[in-house]
Short mmCIF file of C-alpha atoms in Angstrom, two decimals:
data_model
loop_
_atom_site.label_atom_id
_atom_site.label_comp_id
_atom_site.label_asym_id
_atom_site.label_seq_id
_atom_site.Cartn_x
_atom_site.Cartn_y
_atom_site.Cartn_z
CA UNK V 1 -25.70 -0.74 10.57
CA UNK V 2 -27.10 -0.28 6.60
CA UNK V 3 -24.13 -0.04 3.94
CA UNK V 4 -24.79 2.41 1.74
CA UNK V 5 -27.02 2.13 -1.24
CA UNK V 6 -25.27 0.48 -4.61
CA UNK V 7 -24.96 2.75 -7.66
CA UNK V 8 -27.41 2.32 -9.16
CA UNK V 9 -26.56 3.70 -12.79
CA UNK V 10 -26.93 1.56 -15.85
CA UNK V 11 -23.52 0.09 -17.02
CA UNK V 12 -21.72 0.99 -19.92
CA UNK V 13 -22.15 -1.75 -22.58
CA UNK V 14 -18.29 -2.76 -22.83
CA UNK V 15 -16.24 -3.09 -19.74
CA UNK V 16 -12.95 -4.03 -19.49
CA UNK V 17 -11.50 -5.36 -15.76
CA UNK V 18 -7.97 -5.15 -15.50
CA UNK V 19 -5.56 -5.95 -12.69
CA UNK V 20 -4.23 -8.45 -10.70
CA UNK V 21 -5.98 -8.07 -7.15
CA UNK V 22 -8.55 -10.75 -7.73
CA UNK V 23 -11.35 -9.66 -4.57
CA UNK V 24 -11.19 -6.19 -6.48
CA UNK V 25 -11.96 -7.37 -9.55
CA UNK V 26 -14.63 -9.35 -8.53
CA UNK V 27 -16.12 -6.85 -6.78
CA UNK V 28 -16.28 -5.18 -9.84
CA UNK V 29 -18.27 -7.49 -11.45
CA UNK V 30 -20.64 -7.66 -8.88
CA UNK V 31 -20.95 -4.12 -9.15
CA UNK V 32 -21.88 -4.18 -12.82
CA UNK V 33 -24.10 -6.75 -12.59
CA UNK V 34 -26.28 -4.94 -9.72
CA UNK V 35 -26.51 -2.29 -11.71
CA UNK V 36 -27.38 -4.05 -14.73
CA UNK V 37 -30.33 -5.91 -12.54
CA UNK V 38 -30.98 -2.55 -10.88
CA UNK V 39 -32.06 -1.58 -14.42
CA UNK V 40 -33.33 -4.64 -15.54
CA UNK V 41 -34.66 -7.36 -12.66
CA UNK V 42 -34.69 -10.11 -15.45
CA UNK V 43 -31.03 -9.21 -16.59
CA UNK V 44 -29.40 -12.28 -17.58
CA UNK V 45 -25.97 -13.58 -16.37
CA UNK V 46 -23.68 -15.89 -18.51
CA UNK V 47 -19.87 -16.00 -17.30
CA UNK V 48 -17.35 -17.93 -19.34
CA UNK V 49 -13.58 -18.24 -19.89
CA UNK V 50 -12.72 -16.30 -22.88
CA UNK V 51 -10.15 -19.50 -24.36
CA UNK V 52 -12.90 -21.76 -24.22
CA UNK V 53 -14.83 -19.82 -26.62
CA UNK V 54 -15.03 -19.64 -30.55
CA UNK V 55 -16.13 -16.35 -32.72
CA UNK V 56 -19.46 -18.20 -33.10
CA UNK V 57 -19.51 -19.01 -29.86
CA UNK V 58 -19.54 -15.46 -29.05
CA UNK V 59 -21.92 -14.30 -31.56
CA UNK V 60 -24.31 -16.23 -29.85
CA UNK V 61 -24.02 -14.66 -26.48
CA UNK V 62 -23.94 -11.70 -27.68
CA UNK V 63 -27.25 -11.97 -29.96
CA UNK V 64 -29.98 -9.44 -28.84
CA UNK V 65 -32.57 -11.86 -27.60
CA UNK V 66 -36.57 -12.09 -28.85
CA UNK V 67 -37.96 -10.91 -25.42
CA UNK V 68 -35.28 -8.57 -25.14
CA UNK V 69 -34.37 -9.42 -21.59
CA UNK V 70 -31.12 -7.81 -20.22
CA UNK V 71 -27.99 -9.34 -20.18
CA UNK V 72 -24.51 -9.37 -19.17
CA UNK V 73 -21.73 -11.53 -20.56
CA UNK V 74 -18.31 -12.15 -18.32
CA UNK V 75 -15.51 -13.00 -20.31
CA UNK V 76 -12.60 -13.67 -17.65
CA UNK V 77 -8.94 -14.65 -18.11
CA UNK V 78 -9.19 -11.81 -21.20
CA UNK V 79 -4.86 -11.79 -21.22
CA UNK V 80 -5.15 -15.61 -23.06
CA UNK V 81 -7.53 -14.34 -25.64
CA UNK V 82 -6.72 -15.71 -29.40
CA UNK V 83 -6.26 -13.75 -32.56
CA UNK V 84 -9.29 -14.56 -33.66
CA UNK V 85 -11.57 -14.44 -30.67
CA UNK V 86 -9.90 -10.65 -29.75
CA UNK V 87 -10.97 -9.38 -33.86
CA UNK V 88 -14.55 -10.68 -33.01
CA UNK V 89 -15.05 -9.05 -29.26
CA UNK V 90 -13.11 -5.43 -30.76
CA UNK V 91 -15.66 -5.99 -33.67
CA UNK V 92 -18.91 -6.12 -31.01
CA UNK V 93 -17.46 -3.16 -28.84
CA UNK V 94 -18.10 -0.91 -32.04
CA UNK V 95 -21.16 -1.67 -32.26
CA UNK V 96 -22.78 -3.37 -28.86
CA UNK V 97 -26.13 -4.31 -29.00
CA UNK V 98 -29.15 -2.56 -26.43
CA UNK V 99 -29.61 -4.71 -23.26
CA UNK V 100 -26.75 -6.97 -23.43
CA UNK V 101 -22.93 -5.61 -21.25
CA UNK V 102 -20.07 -7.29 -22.22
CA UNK V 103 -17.09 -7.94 -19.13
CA UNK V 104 -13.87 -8.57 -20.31
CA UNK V 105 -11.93 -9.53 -17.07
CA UNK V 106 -7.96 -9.41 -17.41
CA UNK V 107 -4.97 -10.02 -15.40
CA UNK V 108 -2.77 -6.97 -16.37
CA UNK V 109 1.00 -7.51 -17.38
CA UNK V 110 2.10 -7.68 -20.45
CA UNK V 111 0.59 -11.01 -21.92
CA UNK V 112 -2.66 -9.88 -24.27
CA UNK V 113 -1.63 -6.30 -23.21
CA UNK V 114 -2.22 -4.87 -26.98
CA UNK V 115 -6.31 -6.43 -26.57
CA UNK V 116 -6.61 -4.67 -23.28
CA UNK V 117 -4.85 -1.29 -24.77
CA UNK V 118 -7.51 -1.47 -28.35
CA UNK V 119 -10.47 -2.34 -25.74
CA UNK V 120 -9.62 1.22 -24.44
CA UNK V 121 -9.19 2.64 -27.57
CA UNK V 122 -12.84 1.31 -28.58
CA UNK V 123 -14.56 3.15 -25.92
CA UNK V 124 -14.15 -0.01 -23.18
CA UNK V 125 -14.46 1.31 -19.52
CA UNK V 126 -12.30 0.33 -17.50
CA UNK V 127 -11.66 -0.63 -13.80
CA UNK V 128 -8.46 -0.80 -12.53
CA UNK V 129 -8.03 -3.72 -10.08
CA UNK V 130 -4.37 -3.69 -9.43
CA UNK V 131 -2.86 -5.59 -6.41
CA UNK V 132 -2.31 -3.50 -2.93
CA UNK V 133 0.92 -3.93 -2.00
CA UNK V 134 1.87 -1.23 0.11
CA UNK V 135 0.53 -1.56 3.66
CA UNK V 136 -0.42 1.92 3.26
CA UNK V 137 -3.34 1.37 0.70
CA UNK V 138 -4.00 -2.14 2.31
CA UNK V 139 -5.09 0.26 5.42
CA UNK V 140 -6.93 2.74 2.84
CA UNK V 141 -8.74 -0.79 1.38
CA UNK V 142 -9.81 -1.70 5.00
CA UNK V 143 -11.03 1.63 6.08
CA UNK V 144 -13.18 1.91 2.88
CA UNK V 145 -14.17 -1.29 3.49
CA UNK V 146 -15.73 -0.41 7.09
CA UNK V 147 -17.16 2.68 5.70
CA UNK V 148 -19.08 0.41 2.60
CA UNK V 149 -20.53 -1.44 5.43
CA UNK V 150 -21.46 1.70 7.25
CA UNK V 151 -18.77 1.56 10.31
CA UNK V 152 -16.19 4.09 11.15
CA UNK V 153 -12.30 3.09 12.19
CA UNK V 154 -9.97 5.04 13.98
CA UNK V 155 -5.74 4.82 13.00
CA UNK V 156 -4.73 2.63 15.74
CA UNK V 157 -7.25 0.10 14.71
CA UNK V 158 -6.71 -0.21 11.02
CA UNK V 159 -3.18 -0.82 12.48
CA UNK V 160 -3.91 -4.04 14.90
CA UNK V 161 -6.20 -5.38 12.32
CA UNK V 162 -3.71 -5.66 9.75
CA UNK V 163 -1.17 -6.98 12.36
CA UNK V 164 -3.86 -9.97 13.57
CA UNK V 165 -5.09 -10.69 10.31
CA UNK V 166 -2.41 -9.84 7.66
CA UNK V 167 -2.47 -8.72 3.88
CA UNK V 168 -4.91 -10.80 2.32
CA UNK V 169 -7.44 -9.06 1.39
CA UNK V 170 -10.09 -11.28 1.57
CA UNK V 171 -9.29 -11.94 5.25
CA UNK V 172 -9.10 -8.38 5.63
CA UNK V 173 -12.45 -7.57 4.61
CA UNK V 174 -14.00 -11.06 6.41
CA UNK V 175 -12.79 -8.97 9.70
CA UNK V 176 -13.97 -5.55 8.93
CA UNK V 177 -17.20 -6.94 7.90
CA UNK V 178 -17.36 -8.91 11.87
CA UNK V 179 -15.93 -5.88 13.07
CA UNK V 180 -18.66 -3.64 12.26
CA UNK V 181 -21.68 -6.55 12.20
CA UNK V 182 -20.69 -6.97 16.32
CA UNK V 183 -19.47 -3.63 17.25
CA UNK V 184 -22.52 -1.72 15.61
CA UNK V 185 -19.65 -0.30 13.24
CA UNK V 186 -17.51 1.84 15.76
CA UNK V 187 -14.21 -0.08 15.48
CA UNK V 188 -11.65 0.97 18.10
CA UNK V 189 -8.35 -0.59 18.98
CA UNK V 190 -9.53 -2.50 21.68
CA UNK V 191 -12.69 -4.06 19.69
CA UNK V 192 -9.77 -5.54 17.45
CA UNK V 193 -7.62 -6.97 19.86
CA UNK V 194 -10.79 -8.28 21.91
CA UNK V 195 -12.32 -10.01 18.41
CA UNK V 196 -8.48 -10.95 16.93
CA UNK V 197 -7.15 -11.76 20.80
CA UNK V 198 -4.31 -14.20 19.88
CA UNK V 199 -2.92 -13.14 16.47
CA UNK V 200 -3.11 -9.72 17.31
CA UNK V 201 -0.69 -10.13 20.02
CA UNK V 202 1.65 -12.87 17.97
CA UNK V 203 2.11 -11.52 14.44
CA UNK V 204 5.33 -10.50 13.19
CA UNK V 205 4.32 -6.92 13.07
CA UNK V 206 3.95 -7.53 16.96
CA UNK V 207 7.45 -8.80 17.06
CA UNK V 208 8.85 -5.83 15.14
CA UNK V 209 7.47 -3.71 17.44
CA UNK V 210 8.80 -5.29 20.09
CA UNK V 211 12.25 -5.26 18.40
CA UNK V 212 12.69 -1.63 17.56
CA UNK V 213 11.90 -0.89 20.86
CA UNK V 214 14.97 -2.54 22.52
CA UNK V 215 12.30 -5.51 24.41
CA UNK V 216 14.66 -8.32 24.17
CA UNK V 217 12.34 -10.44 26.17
CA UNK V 218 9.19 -9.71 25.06
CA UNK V 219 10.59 -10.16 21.56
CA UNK V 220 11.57 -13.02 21.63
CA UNK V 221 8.05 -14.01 23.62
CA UNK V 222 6.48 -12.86 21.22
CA UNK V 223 8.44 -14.45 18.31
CA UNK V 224 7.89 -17.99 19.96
CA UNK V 225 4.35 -17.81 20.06
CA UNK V 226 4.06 -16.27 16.53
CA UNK V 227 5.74 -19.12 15.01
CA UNK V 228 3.88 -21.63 17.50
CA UNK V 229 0.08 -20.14 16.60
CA UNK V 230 1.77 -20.77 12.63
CA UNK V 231 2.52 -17.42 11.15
CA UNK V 232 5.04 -17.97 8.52
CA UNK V 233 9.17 -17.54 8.78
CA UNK V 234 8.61 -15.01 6.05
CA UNK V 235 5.79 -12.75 7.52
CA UNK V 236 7.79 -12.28 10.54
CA UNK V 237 11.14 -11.70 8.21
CA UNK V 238 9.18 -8.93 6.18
CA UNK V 239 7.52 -7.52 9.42
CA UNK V 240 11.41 -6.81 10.74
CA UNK V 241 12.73 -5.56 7.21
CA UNK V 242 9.49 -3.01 6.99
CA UNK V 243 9.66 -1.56 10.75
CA UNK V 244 13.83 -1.37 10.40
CA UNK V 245 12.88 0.49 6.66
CA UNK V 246 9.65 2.57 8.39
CA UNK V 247 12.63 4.17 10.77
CA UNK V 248 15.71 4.90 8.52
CA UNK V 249 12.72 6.62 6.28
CA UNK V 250 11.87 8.30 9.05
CA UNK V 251 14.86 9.23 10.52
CA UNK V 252 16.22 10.84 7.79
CA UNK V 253 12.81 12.74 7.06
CA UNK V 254 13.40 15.19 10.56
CA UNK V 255 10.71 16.03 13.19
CA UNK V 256 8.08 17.18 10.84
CA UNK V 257 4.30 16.98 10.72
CA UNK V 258 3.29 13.65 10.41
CA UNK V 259 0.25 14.70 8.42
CA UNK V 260 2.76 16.43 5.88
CA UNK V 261 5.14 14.03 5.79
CA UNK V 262 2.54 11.35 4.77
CA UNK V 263 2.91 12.28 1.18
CA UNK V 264 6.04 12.06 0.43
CA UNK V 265 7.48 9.08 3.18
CA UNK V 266 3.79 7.22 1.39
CA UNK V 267 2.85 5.96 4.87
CA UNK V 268 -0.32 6.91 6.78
CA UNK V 269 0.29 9.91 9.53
CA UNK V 270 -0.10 7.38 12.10
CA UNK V 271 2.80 4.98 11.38
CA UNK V 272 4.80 8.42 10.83
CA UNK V 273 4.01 9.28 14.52
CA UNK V 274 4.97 6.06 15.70
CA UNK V 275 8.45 5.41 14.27
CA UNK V 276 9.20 9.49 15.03
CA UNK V 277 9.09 7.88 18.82
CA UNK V 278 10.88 5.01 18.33
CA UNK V 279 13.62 6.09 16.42
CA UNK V 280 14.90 8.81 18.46
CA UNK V 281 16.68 5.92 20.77
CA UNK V 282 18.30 4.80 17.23
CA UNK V 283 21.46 5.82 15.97
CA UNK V 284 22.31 5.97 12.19
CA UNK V 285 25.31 3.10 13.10
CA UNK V 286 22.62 1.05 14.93
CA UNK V 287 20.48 1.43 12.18
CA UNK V 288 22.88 0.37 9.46
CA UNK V 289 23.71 -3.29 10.99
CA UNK V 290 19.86 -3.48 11.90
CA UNK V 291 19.13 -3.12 7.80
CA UNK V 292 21.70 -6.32 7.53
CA UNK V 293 20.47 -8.28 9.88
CA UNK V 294 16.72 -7.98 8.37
CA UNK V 295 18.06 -8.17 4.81
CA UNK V 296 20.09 -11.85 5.89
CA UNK V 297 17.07 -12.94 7.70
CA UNK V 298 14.89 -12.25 4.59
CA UNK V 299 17.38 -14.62 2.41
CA UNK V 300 17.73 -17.17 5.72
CA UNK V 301 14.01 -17.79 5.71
CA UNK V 302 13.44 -17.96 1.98
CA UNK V 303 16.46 -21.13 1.87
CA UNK V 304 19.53 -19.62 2.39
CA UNK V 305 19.30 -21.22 6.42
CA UNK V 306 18.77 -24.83 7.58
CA UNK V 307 16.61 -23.57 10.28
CA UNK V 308 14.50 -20.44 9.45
CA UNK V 309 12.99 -20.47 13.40
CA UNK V 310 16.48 -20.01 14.32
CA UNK V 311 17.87 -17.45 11.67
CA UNK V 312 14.94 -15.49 13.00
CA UNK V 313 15.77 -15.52 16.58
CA UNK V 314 19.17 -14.73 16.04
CA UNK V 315 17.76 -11.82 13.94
CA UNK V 316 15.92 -10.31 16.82
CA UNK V 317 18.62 -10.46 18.86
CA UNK V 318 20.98 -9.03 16.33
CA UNK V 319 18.76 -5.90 15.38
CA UNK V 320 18.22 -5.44 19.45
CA UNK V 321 22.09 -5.14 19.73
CA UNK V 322 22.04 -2.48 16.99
CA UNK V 323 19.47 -0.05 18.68
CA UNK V 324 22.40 -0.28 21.83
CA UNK V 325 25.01 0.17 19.82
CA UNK V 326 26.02 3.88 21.05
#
């Protein structure tokens, strides 16, 4: 299938790229770039770290040039700018020159937080790039991501793929791009598992499942061949603390509408629907000596434990004793 058309609008002259969540920001960049060649074939490129520049250095980038070719200047790792070097770029963003976009690409947090807040002030525009780390707008990220490349995904999908593939975003969007380059772009649960057959069925969100429904055996299956195929201690340690978490939030929400519930619980209707099934063989008891059990596996695998394979498997079995406690 055809992605859509890039925007193809001429970029503001000063743009400031702020956040963590590195794929995002460089996306962004990409972004203004195409639109500054969209504009202007001939446009220019110069990227460079912002500490290994000098004022003069700058100047000279930022010169309009004789043939007055377009041109776009990155400036990355913004947060370690200098005194000296942040008085000269605030200086420019008053007064940019035609043709030529500046890119000031910064971390976030608080180091050079003050250049990043006057870059605003002087008209910068900004694109917030800030890391995903709720699995609820890693799904949004990977369902956008289908839809860039022109592919629809249903729920269940978005679900499996993050399972066999994880939270690295990268990875995520190296799979939806497959996903929609060899299904034609309809993406259904059993395109992922056929395409992710192996990790789909061994990651710890597989295990979790497994756990929470009382499947002693299969847990513990599926535990062995996680950690066999190489998925870290501490995916499969999260995986149990988020599904034991995904139920007492749950729980305690009632038998409401998934799709209203979604707000407020900040997880997609789907996973709502889901954990309303499994919890209702859960007691409140069970569901208290589950959270410790997750919690002391979560310390166990980060050093508290000699053996982190084995901290886990007791784990499993622990939180599978809690869902019979009655």
């Amino acid at each position: 299938m055809t992605p859509p058309a890039a925007d193809a609008t001429p970029p503001h002259p000063v743009h400031l790229v702020v956040g963590e969540e590195e794929l995002l920001a460089e996306r962004a960049v990409q972004d203004i770039v195409g639109r500054a060649r969209a504009a202007d074939p001939d446009t220019d490129v110069r990227r460079m770290r912002i500490g290994e520049l000098a004022p003069e250095d700058l100047a000279e980038h930022l010169s309009p040039s004789l043939f007055a070719e377009g041109r776009v200047v990155v400036l990355t790792s913004a947060q370690e700018v200098a005194k000296d070097m942040a008085t000269a770029v605030l200086r420019y963003a008053a007064e940019p020159a035609e043709g030529i976009v500046i890119v000031l690409v910064h971390q976030g947090g608080a180091r050079g937080k003050s250049f990043a807040d006057d870059l605003r002030k002087a008209g910068a525009e900004v694109v917030r790039c800030d890391r995903l780390t709720r699995p609820a707008e890693r799904a949004d990220f990977v369902r956008a991501e289908v839809r860039r490349l022109g592919g629809k995904i249903g729920g269940d999908a978005v679900e499996v793929l993050m399972e066999a593939v994880g939270s690295d975003l990268r990875e995520l969007a190296s799979a939806a791009g497959q996903l929609v380059a060899d299904t034609g772009g309809a993406i259904d649960e059993t395109a992922v598992r056929r395409y992710h057959r192996g990790r789909a069925e061994s990651s710890g969100f597989t295990v979790a499942d497994k756990v929470v429904a009382g499947d002693r055996a299969g847990a513990l299956e599926a535990l062995r061949w996680a950690l066999v195929l190489g998925v870290a201690p501490v995916l499969v340690a999260d995986a149990l603390a988020d599904a034991v978490r995904t139920l007492a939030k749950v729980g305690s929400a009632g038998r409401g509408d998934p799709n209203r519930l979604a707000s407020s619980l900040g997880m997609p209707p789907w996973k709502i629907r889901k954990a309303q099934g499994q919890v209702r063989s859960w007691r409140p008891e069970g569901l208290a000596v589950a959270f410790a059990a997750a919690a002391e596996a979560n310390a166990d695998v980060k050093g508290a434990a000699a053996d982190p394979e084995f901290a886990l498997e007791r784990a499993v079995r622990r939180i599978i004793d809690a869902r019979e406690l009655r």
